[in-house]
Tab-separated table of C-alpha atoms and ligand atoms in Angstrom:
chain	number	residue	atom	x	y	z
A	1	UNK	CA	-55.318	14.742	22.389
A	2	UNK	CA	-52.167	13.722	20.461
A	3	UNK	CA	-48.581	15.190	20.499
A	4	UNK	CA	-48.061	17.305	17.221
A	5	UNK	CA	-44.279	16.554	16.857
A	6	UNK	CA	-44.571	18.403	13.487
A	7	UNK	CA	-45.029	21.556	14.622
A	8	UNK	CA	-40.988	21.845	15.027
A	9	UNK	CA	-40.331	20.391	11.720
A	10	UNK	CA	-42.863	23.442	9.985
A	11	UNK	CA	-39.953	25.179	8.231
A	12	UNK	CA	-35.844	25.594	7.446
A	13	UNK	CA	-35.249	27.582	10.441
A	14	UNK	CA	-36.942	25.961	13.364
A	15	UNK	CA	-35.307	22.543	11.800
A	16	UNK	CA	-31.886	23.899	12.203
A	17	UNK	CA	-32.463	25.418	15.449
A	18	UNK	CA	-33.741	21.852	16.763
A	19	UNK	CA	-30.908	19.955	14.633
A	20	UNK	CA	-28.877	17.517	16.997
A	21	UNK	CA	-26.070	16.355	14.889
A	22	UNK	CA	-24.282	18.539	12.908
A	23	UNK	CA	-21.144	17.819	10.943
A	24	UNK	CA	-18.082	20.486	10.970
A	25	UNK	CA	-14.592	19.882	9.330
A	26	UNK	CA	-13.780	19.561	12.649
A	27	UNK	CA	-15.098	15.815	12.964
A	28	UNK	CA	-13.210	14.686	9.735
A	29	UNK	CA	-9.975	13.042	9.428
A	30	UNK	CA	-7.984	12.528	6.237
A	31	UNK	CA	-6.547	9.285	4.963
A	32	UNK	CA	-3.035	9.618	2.773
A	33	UNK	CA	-1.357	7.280	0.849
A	34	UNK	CA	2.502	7.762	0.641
A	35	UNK	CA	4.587	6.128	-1.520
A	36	UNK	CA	8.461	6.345	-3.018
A	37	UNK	CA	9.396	7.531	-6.099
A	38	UNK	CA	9.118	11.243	-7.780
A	39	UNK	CA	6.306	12.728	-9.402
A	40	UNK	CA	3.469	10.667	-8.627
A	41	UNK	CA	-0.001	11.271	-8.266
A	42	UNK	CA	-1.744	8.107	-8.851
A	43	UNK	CA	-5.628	7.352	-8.428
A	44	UNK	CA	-6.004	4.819	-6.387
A	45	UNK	CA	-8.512	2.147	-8.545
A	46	UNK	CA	-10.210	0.662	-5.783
A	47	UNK	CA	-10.649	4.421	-4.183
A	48	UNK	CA	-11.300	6.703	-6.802
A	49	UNK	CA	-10.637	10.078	-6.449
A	50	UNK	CA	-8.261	8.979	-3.236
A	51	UNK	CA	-4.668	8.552	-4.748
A	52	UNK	CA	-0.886	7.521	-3.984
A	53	UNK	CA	1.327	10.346	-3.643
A	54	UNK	CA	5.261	10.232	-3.921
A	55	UNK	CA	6.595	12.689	-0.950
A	56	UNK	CA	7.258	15.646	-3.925
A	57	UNK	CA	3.666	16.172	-4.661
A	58	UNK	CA	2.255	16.053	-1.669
A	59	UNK	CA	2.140	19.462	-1.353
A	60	UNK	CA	-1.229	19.872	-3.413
A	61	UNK	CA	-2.967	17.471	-1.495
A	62	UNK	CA	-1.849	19.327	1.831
A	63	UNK	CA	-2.768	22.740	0.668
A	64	UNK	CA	-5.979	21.318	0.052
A	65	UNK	CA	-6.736	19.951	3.340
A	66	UNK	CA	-5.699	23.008	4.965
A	67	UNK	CA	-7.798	25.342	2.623
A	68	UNK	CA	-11.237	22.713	3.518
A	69	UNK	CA	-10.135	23.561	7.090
A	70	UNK	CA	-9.705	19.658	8.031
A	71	UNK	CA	-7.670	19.685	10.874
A	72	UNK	CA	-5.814	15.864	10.988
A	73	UNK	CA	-4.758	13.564	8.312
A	74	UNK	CA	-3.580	9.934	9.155
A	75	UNK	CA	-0.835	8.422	7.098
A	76	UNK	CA	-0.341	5.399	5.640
A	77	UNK	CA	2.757	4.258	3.583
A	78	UNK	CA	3.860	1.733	0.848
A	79	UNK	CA	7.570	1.641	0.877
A	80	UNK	CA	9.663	-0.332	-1.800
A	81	UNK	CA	11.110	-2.669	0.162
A	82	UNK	CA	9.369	-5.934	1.910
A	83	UNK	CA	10.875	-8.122	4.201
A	84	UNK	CA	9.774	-10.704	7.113
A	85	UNK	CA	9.665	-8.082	9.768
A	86	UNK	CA	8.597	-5.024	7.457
A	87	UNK	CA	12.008	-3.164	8.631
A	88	UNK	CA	10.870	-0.240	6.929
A	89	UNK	CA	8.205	0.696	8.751
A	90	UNK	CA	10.957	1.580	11.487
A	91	UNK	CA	13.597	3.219	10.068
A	92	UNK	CA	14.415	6.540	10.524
A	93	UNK	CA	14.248	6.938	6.113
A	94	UNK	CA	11.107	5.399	6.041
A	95	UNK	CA	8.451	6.502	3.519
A	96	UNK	CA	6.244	7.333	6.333
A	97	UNK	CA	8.959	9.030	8.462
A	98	UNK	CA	10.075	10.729	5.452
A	99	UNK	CA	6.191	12.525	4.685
A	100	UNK	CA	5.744	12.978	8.105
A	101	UNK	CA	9.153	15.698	8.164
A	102	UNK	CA	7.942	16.987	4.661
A	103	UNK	CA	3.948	17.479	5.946
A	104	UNK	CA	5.075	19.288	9.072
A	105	UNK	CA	7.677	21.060	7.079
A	106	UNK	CA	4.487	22.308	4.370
A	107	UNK	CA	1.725	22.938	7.265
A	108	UNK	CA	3.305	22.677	10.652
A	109	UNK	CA	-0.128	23.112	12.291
A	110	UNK	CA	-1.758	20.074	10.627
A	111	UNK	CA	-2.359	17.275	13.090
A	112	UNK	CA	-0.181	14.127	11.829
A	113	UNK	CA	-1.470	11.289	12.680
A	114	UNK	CA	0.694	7.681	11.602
A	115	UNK	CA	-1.031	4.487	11.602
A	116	UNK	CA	1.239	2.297	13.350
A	117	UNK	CA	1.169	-1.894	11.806
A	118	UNK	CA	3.156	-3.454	9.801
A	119	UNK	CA	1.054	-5.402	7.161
A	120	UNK	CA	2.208	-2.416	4.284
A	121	UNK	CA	6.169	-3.332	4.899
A	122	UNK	CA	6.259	-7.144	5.222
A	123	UNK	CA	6.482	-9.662	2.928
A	124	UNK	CA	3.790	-11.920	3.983
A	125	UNK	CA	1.120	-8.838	4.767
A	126	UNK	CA	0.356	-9.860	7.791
A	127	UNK	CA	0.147	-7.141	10.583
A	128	UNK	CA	2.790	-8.924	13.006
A	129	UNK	CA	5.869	-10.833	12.765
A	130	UNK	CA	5.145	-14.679	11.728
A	131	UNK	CA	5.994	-17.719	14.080
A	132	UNK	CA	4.503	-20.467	12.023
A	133	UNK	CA	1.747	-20.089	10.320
A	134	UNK	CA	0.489	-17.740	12.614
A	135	UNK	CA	1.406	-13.929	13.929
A	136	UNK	CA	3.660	-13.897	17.410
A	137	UNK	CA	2.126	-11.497	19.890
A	138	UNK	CA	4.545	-10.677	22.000
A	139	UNK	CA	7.878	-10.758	19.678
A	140	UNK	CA	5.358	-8.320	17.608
A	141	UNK	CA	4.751	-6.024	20.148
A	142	UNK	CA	8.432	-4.955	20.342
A	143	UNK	CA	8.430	-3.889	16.564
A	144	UNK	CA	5.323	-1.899	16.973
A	145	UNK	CA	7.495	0.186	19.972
A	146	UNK	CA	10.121	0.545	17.523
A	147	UNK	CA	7.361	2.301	14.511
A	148	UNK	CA	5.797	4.225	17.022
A	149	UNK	CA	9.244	5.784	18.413
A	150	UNK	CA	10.462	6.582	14.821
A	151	UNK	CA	7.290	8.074	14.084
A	152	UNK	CA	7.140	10.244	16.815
A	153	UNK	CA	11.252	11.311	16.376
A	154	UNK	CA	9.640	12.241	12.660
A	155	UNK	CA	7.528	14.401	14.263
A	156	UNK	CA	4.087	12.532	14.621
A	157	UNK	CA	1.563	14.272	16.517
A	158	UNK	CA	-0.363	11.396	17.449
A	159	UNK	CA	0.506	7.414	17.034
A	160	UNK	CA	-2.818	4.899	15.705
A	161	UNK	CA	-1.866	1.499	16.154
A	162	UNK	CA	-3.886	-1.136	13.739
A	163	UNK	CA	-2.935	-4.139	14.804
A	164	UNK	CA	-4.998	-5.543	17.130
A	165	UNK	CA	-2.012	-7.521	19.190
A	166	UNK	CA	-2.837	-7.749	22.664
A	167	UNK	CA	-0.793	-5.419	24.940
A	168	UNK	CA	0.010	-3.370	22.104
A	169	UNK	CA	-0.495	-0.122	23.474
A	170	UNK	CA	1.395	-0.909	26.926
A	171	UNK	CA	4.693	-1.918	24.604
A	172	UNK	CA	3.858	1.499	22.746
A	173	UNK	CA	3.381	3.749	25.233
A	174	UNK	CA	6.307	2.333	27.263
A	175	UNK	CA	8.420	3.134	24.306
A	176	UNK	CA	7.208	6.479	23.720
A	177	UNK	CA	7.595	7.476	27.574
A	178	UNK	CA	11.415	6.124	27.555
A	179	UNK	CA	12.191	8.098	24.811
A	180	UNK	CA	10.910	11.178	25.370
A	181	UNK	CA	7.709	10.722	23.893
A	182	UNK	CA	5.619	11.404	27.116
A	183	UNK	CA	3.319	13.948	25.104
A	184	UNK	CA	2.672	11.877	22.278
A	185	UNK	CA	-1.407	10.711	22.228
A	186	UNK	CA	-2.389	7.542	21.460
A	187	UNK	CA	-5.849	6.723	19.356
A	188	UNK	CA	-5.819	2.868	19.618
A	189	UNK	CA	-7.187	0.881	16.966
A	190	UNK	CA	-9.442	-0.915	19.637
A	191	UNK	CA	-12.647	-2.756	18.243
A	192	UNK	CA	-11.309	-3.504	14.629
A	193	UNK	CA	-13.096	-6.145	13.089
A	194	UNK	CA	-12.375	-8.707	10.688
A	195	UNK	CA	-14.070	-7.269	7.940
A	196	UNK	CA	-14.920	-7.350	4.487
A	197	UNK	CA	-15.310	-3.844	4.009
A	198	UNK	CA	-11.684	-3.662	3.700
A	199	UNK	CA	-11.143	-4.863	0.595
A	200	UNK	CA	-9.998	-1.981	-1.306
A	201	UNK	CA	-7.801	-0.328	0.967
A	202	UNK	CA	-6.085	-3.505	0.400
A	203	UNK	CA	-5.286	-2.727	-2.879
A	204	UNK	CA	-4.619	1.083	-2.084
A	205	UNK	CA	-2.192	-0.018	0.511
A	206	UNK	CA	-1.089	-3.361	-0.997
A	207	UNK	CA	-1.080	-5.547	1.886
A	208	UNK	CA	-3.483	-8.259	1.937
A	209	UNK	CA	-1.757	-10.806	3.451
A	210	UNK	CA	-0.144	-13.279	1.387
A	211	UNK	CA	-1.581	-17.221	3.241
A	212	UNK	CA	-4.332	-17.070	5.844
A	213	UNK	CA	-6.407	-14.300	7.063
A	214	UNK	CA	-6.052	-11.766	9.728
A	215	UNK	CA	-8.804	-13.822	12.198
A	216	UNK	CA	-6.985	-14.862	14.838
A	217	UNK	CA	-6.073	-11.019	15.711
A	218	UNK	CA	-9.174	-8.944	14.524
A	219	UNK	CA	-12.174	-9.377	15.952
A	220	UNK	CA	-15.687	-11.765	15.228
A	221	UNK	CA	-18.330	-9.360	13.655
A	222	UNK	CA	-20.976	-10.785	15.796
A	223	UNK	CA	-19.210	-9.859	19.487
A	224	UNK	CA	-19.991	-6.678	20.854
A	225	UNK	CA	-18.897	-7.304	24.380
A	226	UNK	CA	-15.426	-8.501	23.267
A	227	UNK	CA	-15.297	-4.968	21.720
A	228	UNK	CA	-15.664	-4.056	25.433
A	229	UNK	CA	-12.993	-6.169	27.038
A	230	UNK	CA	-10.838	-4.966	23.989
A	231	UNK	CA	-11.550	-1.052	24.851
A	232	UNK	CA	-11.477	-1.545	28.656
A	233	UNK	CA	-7.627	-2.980	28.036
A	234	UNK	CA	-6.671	-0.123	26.037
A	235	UNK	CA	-7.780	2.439	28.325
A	236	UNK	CA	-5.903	0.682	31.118
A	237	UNK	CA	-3.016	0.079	28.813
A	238	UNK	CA	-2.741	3.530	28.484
A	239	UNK	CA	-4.499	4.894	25.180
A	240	UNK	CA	-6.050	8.202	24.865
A	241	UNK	CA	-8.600	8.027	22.394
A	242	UNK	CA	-10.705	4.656	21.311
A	243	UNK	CA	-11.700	3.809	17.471
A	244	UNK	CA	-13.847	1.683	16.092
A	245	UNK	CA	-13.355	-0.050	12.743
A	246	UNK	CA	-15.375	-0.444	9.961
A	247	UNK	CA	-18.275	2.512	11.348
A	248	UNK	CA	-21.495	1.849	9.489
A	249	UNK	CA	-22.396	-1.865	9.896
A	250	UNK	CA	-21.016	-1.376	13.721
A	251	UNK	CA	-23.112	1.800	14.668
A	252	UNK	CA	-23.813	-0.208	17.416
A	253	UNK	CA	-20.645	-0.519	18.825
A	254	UNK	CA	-19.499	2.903	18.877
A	255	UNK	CA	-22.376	3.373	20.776
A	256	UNK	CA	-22.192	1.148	23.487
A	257	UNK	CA	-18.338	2.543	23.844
A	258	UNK	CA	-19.258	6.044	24.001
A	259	UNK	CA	-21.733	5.356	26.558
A	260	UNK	CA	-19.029	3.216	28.488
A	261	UNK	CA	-16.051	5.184	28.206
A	262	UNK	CA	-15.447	8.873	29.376
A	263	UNK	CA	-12.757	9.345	26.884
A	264	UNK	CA	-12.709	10.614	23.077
A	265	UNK	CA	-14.003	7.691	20.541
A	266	UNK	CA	-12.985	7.570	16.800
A	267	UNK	CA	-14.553	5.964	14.077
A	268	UNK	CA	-12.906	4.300	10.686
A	269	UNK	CA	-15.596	4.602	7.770
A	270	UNK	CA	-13.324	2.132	5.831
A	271	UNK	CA	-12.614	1.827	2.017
A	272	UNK	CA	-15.602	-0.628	1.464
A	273	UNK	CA	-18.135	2.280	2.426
A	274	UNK	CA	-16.642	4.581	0.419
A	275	UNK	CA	-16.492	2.410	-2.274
A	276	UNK	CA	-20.229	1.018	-1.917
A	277	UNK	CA	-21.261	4.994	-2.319
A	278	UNK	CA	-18.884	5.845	-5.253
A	279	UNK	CA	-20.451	2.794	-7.509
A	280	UNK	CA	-23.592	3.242	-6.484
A	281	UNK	CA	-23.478	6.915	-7.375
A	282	UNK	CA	-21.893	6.261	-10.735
A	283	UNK	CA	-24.397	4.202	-11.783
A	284	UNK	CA	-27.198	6.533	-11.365
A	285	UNK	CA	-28.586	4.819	-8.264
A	286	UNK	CA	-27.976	7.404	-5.108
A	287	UNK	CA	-27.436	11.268	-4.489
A	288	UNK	CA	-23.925	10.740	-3.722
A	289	UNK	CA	-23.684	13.677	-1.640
A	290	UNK	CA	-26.469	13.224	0.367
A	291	UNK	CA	-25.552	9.458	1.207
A	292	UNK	CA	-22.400	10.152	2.054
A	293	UNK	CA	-23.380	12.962	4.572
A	294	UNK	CA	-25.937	10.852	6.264
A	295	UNK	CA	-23.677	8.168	6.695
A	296	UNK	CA	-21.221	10.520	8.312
A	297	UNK	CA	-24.012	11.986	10.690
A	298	UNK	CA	-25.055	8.925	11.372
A	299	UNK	CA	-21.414	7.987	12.701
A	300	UNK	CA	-21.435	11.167	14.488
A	301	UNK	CA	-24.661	10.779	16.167
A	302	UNK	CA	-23.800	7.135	17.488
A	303	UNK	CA	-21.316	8.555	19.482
A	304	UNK	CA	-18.162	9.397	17.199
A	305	UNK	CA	-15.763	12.467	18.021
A	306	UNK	CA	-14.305	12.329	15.441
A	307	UNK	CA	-14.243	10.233	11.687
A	308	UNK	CA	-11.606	8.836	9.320
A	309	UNK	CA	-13.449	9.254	6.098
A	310	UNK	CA	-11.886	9.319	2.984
A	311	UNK	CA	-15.321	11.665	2.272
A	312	UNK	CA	-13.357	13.971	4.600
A	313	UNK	CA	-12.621	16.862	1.954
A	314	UNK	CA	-15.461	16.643	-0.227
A	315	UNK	CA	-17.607	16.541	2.568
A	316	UNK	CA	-16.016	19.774	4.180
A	317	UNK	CA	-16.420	21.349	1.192
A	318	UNK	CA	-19.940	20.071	0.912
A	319	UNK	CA	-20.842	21.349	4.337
A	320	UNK	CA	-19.130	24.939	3.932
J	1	LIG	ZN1	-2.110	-4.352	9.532
């Protein structure tokens, strides 16, 4: 006498009625890439088929996330101008708070959410202003208050700080309750590692940073409790959704949160995932379709509620 675990797995329709997982448009989130200038819709080299858009055209790439039914983008912006405490990123004329008007002016009922750092608008690319030869926690934290309140007077519906300072999302959330912000949501940016699979969002956002590396804020790729005490402060701090950053090679990780936390958990699937698939699949060697869905199930299943995937769009359309 055996179990005959097959039995459920006889045809299309008894598979689907047992399926655990399934993906919806609803799980995806949509990375954009603003930049300045007019009439530009550039491929991004490092993330093909993901491109920089000046604020004029971003109208195509809005209609189409609407029409796949993906219900949140998260913006990130290059502006012109670089200084030592990336004063763009905060004012009111910002690239960022400039496409954040024009989105909500083109699809009011899109969910905006803004990545909050400031590695994009300073000189040195590091995510934090620079004492030294390192990044200064605390002088930092009242710049990322600053972002977050411009982005929300923009008309952010949600703020995603990236920069892994510590008390980051106490300085924010003060700054969003004293001005008015008390609705605002924040998805923090908790367990971001220090990872390689960043590379080519570098390029798309142009901010590696310029001496060092960005270890002595993001976290050791071998520590899974730290990703604990990191979470645990956030959720005191005051955030309202968790993420995890990169997804794939840290499956683990947004497990052990979502079976730790009652509260929403994100996932990044970073540039270096996407990238991995898109060679891969233009050399012949994978189904790119059906890689890139299993990865994203496979996100879902370890725990995520939701997924930044720049897969977001072709895999609603996929699933449809
Ligand atoms: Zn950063």
């Amino acid at each position: 006498m055996f179990d005959r675990h097959r039995r459920l797995r006889k045809n299309q329709a008894i598979r689907s009625m047992v399926r655990e997982t399934i993906l919806t448009p609803d799980d995806f989130i949509y990375p954009i890439f603003v930049v300045e200038g007019e009439n530009i819709k550039k491929e991004i080299s490092s993330l093909p088929n993901n491109y920089h858009f000046s604020i004029d055209r971003l109208d195509e790439i809005i209609k189409e996330v609407v029409d796949c039914k993906v219900k949140g983008i998260i913006l990130f912006g290059i502006p012109e101008h670089k200084d030592e405490v990336g004063s763009d990123a905060y004012d009111d004329n910002g690239i960022i708070q400039k496409a954040i008007r024009k989105i909500k002016e083109l699809a009011p009922e899109l969910y905006v959410i803004t990545d909050v750092c400031m590695c994009e608008y300073t000189s040195h690319g590091h995510c934090g202003i620079i004492c030294g030869h390192d990044v200064d926690n605390d002088k930092t934290l009242e710049y990322l208050a600053k972002i977050a309140v411009s982005h929300a007077k923009a008309g952010a519906d949600m703020i995603a700080p990236s920069d892994m300072m510590d008390g980051r999302i106490d300085a924010i959330r003060e700054g969003l309750d004293e001005n008015e912000f008390k609705d605002i949501p924040i998805m923090s940016y908790s367990a971001k590692y220090c990872s390689a699979f960043y590379g080519p969002f570098r390029e798309a956002a142009d901010s590696a940073p310029q001496f060092g590396d960005r270890k002595t804020y993001q976290m050791d790729p071998g520590n899974i409790r730290e990703a604990m005490l990191e979470i645990q402060s956030d959720i005191e701090e005051g955030a309202d959704i968790i993420m995890v950053k990169p997804a794939l090679s840290y499956l683990d990780v947004i497990r052990w949160a979502k079976d730790r936390c009652d509260m929403p958990v994100a996932a990044y699937s970073v540039s270096g995932e996407y990238a991995m698939v898109k060679a891969a699949a233009k050399m012949g060697l994978i189904d790119e379709k059906r890689i890139a869905l299993e990865m994203l199930l496979s996100i879902k299943r370890a725990g995520a509620d939701m997924i930044i995937t720049y897969y977001a769009l072709d895999a609603a359309k996929w699933i449809k």
